[in-house]
N, CA, C and O of each residue as an XYZ file, in Angstrom:
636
protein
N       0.837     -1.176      0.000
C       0.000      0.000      0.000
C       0.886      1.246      0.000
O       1.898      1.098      0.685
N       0.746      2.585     -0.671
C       1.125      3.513     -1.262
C       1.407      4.537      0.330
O       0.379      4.951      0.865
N       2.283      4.767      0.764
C       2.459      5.680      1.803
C       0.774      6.529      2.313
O      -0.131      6.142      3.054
N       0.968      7.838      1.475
C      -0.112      8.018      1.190
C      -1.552      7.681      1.569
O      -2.288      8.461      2.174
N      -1.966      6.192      1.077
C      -2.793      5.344      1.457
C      -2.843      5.054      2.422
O      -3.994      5.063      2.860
N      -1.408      4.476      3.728
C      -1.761      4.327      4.936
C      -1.942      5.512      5.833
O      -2.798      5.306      6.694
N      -1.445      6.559      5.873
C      -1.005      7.870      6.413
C      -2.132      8.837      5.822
O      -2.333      9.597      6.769
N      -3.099      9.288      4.635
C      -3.846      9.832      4.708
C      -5.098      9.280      4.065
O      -5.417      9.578      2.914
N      -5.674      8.616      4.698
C      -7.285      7.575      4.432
C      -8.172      8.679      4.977
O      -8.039      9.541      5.846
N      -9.245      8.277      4.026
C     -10.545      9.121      4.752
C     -11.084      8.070      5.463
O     -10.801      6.896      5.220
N     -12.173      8.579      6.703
C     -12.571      7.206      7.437
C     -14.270      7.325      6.392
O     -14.624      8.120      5.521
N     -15.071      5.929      7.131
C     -16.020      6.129      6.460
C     -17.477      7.024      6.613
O     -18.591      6.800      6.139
N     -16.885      8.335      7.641
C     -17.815      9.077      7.428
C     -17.410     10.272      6.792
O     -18.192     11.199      6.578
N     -16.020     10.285      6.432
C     -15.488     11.054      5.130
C     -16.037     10.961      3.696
O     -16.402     11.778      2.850
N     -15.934      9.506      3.784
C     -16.036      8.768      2.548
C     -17.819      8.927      2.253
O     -18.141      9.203      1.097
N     -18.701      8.788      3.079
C     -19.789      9.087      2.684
C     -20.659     10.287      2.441
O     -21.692     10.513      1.811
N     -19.314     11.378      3.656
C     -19.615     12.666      3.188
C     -19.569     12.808      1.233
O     -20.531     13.029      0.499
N     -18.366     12.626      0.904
C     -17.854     12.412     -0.239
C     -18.598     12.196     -1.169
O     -18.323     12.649     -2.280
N     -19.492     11.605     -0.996
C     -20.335     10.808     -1.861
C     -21.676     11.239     -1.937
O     -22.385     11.114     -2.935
N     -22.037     11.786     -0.785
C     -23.550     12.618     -0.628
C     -22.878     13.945     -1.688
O     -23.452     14.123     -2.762
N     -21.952     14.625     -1.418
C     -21.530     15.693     -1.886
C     -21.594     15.704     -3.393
O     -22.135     16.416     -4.239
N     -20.917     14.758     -3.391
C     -19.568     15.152     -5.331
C     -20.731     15.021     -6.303
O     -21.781     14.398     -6.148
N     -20.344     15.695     -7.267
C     -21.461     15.825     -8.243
C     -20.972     15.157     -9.609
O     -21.708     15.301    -10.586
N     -20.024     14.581     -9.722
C     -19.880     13.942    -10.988
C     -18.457     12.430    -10.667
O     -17.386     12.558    -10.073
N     -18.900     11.453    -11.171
C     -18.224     10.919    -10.736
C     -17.704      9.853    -12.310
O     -18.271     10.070    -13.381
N     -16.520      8.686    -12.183
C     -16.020      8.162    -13.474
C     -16.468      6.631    -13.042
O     -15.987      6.054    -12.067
N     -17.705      5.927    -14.133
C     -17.711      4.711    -13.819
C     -16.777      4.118    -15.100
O     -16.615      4.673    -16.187
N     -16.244      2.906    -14.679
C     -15.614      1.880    -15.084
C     -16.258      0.975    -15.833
O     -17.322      1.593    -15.850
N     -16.553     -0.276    -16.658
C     -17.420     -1.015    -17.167
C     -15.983     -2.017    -17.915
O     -14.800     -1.789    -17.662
N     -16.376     -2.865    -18.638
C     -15.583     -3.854    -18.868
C     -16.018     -3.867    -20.406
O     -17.132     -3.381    -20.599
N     -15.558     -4.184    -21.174
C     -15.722     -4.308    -22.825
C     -15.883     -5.990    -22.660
O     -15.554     -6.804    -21.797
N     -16.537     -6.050    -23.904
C     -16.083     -7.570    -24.201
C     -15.066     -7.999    -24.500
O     -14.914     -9.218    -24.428
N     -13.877     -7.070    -24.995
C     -12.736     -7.467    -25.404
C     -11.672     -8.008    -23.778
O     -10.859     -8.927    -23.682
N     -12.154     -6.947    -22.666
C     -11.640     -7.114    -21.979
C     -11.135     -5.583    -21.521
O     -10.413     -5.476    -20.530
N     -11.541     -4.421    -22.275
C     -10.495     -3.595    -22.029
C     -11.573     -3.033    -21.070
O     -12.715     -3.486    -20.987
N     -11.018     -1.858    -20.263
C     -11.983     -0.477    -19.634
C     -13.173      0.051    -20.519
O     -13.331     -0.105    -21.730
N     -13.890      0.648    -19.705
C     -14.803      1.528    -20.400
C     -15.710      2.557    -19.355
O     -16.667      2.291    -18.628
N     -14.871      4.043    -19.643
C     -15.300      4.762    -18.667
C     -16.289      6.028    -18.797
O     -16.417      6.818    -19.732
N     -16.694      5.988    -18.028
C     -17.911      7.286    -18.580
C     -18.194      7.777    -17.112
O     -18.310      7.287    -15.988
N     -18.254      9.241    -17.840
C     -18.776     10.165    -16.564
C     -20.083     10.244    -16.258
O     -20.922     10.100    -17.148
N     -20.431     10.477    -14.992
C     -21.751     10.032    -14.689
C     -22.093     11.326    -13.380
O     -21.280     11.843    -12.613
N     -23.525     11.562    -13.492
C     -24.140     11.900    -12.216
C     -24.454     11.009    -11.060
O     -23.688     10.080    -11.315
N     -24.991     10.712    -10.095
C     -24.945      9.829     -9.086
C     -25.550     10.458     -8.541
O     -25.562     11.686     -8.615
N     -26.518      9.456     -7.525
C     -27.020      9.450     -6.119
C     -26.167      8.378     -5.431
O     -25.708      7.320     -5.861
N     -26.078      9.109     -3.951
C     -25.861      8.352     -3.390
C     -26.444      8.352     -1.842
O     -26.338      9.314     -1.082
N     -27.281      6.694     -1.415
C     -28.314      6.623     -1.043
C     -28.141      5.216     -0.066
O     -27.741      4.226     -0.678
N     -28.348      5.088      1.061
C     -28.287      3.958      1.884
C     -27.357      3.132      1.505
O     -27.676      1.945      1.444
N     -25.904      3.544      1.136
C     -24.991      2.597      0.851
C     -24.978      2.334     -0.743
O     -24.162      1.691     -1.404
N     -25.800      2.827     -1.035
C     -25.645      2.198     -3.124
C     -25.330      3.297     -3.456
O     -25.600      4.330     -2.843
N     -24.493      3.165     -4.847
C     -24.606      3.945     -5.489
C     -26.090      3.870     -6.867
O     -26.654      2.843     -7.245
N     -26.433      5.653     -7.452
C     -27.685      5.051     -8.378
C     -27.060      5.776     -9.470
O     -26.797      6.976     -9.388
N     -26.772      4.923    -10.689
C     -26.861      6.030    -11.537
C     -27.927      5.818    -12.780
O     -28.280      4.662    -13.010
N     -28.470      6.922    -13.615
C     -29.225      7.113    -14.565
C     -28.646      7.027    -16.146
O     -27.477      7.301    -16.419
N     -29.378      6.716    -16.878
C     -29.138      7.584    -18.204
C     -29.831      6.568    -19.415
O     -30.847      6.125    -18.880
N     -29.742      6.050    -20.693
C     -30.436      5.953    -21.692
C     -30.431      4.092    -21.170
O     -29.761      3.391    -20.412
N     -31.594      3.908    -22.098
C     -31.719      1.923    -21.454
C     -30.913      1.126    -22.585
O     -30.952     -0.101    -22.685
N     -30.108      2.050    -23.507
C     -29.329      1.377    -24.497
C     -27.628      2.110    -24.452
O     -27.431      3.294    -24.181
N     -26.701      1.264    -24.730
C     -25.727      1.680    -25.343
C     -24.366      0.944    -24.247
O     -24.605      0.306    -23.222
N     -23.096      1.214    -24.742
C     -22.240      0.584    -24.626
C     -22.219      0.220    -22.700
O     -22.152     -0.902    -22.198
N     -22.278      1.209    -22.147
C     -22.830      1.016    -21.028
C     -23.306     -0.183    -20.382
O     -22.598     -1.119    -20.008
N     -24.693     -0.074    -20.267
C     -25.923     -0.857    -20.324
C     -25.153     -2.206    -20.902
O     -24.747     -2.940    -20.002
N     -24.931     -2.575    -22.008
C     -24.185     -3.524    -22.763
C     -23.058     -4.439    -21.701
O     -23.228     -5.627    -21.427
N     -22.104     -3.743    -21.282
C     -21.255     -4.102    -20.728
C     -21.584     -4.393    -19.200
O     -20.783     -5.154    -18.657
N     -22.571     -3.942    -18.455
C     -22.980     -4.167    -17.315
C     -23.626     -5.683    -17.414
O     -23.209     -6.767    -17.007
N     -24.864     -5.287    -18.151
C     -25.174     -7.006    -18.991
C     -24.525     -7.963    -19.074
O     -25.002     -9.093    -18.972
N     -23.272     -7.712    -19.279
C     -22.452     -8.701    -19.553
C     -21.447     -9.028    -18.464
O     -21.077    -10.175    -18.213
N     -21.178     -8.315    -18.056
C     -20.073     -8.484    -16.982
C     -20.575     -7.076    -15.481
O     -20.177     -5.927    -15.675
N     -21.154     -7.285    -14.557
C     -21.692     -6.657    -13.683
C     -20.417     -6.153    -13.038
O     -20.702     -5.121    -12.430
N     -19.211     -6.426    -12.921
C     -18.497     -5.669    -12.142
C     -18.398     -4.640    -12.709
O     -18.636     -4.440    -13.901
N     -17.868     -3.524    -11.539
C     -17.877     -2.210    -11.802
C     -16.781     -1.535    -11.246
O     -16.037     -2.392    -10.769
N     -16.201     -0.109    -11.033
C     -15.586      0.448    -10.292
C     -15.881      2.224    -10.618
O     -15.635      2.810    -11.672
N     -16.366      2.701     -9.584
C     -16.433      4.358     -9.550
C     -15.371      5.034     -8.839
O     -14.737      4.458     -7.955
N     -15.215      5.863     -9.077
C     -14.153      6.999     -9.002
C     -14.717      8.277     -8.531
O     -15.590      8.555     -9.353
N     -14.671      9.128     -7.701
C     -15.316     10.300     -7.164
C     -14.207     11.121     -6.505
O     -13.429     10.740     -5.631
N     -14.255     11.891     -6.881
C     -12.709     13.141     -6.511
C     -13.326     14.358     -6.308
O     -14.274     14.651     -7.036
N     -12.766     15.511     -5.003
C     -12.805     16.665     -5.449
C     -11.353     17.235     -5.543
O     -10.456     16.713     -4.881
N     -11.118     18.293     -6.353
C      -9.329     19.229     -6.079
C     -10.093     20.009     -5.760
O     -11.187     20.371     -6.194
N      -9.330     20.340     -4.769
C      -9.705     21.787     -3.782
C      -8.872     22.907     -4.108
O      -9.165     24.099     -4.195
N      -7.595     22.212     -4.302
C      -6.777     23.325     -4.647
C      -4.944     22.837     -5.144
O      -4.551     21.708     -4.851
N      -4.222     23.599     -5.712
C      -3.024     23.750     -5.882
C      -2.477     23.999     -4.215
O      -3.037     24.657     -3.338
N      -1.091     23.166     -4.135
C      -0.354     23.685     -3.015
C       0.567     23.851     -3.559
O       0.971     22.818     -4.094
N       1.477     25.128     -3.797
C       2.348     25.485     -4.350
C       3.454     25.210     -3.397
O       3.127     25.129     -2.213
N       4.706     25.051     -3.705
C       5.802     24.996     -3.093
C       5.933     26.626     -2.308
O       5.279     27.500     -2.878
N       6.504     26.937     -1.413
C       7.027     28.434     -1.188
C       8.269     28.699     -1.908
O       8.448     29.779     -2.472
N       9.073     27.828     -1.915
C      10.923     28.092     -2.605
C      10.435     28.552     -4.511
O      11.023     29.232     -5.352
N       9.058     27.750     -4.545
C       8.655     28.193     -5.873
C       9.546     26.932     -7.167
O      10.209     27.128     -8.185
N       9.112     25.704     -6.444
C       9.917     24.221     -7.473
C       8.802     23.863     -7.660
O       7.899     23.663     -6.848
N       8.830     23.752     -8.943
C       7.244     23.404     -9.771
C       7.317     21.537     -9.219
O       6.270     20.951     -8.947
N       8.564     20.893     -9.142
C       8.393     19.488     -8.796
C       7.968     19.044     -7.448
O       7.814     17.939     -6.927
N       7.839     20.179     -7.085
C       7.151     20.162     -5.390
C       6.069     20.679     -4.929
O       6.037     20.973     -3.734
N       4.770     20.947     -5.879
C       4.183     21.397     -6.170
C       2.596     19.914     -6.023
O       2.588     19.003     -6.850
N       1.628     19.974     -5.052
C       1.486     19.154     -4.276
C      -0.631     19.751     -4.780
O      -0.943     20.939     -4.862
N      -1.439     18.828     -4.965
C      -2.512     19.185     -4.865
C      -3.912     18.681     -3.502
O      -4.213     17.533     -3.175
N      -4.387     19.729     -3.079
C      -5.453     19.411     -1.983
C      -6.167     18.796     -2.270
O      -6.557     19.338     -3.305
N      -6.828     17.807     -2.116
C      -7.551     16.653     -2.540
C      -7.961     15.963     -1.998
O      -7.217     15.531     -1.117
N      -9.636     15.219     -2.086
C     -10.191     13.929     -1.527
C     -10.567     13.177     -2.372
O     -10.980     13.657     -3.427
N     -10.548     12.029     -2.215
C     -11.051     10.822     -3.328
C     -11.818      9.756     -3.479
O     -11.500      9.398     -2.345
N     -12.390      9.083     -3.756
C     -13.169      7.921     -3.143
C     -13.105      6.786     -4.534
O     -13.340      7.043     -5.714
N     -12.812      5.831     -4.082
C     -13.304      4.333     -5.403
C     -13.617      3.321     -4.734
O     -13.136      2.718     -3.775
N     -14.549      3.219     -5.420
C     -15.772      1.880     -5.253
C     -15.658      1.090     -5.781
O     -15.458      1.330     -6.972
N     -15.682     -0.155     -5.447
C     -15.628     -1.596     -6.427
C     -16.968     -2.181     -5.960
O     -17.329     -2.429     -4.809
N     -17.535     -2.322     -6.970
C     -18.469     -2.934     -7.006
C     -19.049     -4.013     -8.178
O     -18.465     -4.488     -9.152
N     -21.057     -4.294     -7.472
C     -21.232     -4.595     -9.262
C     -22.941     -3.796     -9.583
O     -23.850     -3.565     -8.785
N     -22.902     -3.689    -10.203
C     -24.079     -2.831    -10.758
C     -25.243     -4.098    -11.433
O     -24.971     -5.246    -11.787
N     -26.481     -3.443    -11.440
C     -28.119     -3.890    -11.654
C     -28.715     -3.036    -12.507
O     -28.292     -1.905    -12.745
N     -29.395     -3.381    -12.840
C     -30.560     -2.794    -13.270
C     -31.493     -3.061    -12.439
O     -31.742     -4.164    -11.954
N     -32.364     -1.451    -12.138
C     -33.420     -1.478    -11.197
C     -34.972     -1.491    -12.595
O     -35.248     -0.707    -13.503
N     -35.537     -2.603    -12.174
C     -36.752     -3.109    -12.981
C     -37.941     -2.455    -12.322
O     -38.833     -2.157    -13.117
N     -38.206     -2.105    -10.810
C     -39.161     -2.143    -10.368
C     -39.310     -0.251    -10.381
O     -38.463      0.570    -10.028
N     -40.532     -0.047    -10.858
C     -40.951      1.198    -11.243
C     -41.080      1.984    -10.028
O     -40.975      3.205    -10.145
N     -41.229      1.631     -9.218
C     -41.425      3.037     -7.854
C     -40.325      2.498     -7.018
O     -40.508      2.819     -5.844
N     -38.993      1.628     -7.236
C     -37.720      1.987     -6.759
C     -36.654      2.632     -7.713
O     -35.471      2.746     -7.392
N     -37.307      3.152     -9.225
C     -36.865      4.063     -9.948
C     -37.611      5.216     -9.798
O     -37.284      6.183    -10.485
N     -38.357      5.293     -9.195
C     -38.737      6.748     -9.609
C     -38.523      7.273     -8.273
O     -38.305      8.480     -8.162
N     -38.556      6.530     -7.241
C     -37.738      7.336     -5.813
C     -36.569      8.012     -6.470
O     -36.717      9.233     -6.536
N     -35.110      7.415     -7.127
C     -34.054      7.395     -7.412
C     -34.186      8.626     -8.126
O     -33.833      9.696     -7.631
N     -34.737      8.507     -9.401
C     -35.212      9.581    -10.072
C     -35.283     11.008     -8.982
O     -34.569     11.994     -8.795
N     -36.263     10.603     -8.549
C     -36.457     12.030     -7.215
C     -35.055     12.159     -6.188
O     -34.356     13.081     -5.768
N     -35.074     11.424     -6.123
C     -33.300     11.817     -5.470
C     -32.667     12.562     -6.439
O     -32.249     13.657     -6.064
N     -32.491     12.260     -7.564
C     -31.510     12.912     -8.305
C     -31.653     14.248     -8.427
O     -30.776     15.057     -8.126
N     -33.365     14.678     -9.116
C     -33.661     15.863     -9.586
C     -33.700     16.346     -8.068
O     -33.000     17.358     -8.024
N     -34.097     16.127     -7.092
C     -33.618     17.102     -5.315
C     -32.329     17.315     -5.840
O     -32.312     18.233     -6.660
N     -30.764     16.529     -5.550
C     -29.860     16.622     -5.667
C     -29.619     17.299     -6.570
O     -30.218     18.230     -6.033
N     -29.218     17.817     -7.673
C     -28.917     18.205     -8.998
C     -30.154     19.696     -9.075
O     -29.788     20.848     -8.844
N     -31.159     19.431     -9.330
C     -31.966     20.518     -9.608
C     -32.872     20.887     -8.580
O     -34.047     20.782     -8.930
N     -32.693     21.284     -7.430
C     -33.470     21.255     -5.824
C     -34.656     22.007     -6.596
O     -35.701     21.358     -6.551
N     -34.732     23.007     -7.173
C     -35.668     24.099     -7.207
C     -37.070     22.946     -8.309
O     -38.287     23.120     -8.247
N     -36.582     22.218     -8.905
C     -37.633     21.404     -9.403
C     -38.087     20.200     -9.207
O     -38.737     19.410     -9.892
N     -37.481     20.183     -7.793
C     -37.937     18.768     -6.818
C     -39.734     18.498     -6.741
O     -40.409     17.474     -6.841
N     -40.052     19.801     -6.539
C     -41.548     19.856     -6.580
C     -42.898     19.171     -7.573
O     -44.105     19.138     -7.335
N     -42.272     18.775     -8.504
C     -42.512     18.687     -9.708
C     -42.564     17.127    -10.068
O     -41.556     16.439     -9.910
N     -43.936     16.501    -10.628
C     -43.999     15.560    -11.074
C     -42.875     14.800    -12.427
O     -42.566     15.378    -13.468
N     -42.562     13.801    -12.134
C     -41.622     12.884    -13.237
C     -42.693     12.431    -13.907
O     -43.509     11.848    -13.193
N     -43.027     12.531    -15.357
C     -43.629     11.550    -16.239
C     -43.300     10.077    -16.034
O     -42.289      9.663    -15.465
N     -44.124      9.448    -16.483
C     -44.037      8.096    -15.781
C     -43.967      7.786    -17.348
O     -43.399      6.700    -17.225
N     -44.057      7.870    -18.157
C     -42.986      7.178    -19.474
C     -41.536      7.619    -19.378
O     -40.638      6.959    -19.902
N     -41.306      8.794    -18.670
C     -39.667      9.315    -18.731
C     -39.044      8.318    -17.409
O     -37.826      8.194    -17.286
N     -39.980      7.651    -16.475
C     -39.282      6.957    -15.102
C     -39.336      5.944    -16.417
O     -38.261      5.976    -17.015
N     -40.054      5.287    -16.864
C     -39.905      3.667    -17.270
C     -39.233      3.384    -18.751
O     -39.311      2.417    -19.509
N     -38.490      4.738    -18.840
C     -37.612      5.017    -20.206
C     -36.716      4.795    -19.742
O     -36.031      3.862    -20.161
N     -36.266      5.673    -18.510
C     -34.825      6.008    -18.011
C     -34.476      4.682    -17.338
O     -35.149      4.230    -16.412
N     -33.215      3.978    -17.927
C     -32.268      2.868    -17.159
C     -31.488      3.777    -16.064
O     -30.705      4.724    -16.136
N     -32.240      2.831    -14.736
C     -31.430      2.846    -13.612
C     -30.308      2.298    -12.794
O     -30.825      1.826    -11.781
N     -29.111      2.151    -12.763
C     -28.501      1.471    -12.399
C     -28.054      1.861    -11.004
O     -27.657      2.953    -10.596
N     -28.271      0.302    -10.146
C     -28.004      0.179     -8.900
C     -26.292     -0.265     -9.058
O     -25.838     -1.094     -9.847
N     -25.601      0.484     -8.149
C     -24.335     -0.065     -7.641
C     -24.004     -0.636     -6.064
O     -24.087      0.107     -5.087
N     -23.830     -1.277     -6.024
C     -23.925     -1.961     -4.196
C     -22.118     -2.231     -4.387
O     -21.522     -2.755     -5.328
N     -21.707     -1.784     -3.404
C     -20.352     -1.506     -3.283
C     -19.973     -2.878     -2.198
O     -20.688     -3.154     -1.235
N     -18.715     -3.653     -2.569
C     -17.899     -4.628     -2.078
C     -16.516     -3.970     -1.325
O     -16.089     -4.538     -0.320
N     -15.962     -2.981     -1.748
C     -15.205     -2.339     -1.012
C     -14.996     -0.718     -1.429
O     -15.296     -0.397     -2.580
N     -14.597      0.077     -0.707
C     -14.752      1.674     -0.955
C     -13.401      1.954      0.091
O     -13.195      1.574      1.243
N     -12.803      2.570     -0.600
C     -11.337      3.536     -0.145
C     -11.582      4.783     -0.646
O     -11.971      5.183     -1.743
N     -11.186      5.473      0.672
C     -11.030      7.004      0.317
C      -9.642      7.646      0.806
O      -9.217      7.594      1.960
N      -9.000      8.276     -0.312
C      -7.805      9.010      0.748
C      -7.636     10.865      0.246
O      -8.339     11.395     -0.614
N      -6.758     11.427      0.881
C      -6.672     13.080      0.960
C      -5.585     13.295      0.939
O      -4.781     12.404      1.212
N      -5.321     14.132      0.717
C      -4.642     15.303      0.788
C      -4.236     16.360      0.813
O      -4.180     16.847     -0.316
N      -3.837     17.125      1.745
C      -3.826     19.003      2.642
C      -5.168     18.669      3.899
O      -5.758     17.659      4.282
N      -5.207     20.004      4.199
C      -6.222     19.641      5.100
C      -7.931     19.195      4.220
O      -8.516     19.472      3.173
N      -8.220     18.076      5.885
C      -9.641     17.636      5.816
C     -10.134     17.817      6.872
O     -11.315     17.527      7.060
């Protein structure tokens, strides 16, 4: 394990701060060939799962199908820490991080997508939380459940 890693870990009410917070995060997916396949994503995150949204077709969707493991990625930079002597190789960034290994679902059942749904638009668009979801746009939109097997978070500068 990476210095770093033992010496600055987030614990896990860092890590879930982290995750209620961050607004964009990098899922992982597996090709058939075998290689990566990463895409940026919005997220809820909700009693331990991760949820994410988006179209019920495409490479995505495909690769989950096929191979359910997963891995997310969630970062914020807070900031540059510049050296004082002014050595660009010492030059250090503030940072928290989080990755998830998991495996991802598809959520089938229509009113544990459209909760999710409402999580999101609270999260993301608060001011139009109020507001009914069409119920062809809940049973359009692929939901994917992530249930996490292990989650590391680590930092750096102050937390």
């Amino acid at each position: 394990m990476q210095h770093r890693m033992k010496t600055h870990q987030l614990d896990r009410q860092q890590i879930d701060s982290l995750l209620d917070r961050a607004e964009v995060a990098s899922l992982a997916t597996i090709n058939a060939d075998g290689t990566p396949y990463v895409t940026p994503v919005h997220f809820l995150y909700q009693e331990g799962a991760v949820y994410v949204h988006g179209l019920p077709a495409g490479q995505k969707i495909d690769n989950i199908k096929a191979d359910p493991a997963v891995c997310l990625t969630v970062y914020e930079m807070e900031g540059l820490l510049l050296d004082p002597a002014g050595n660009p190789c010492d030059t250090n960034t503030s940072y928290q991080s989080v990755i998830l290994q998991g495996t991802a679902s598809l959520l089938t059942d229509v009113g544990a997508k459209k909760a999710v749904l409402e999580g999101l638009v609270k999260k993301y668009t608060p001011a139009l939380s109020d507001r009914a979801l069409p119920e062809n746009m809940i049973k359009g939109t692929a939901v994917l459940k992530i249930q996490a097997d292990a989650a590391t978070g680590k930092y750096y500068g102050p937390c």
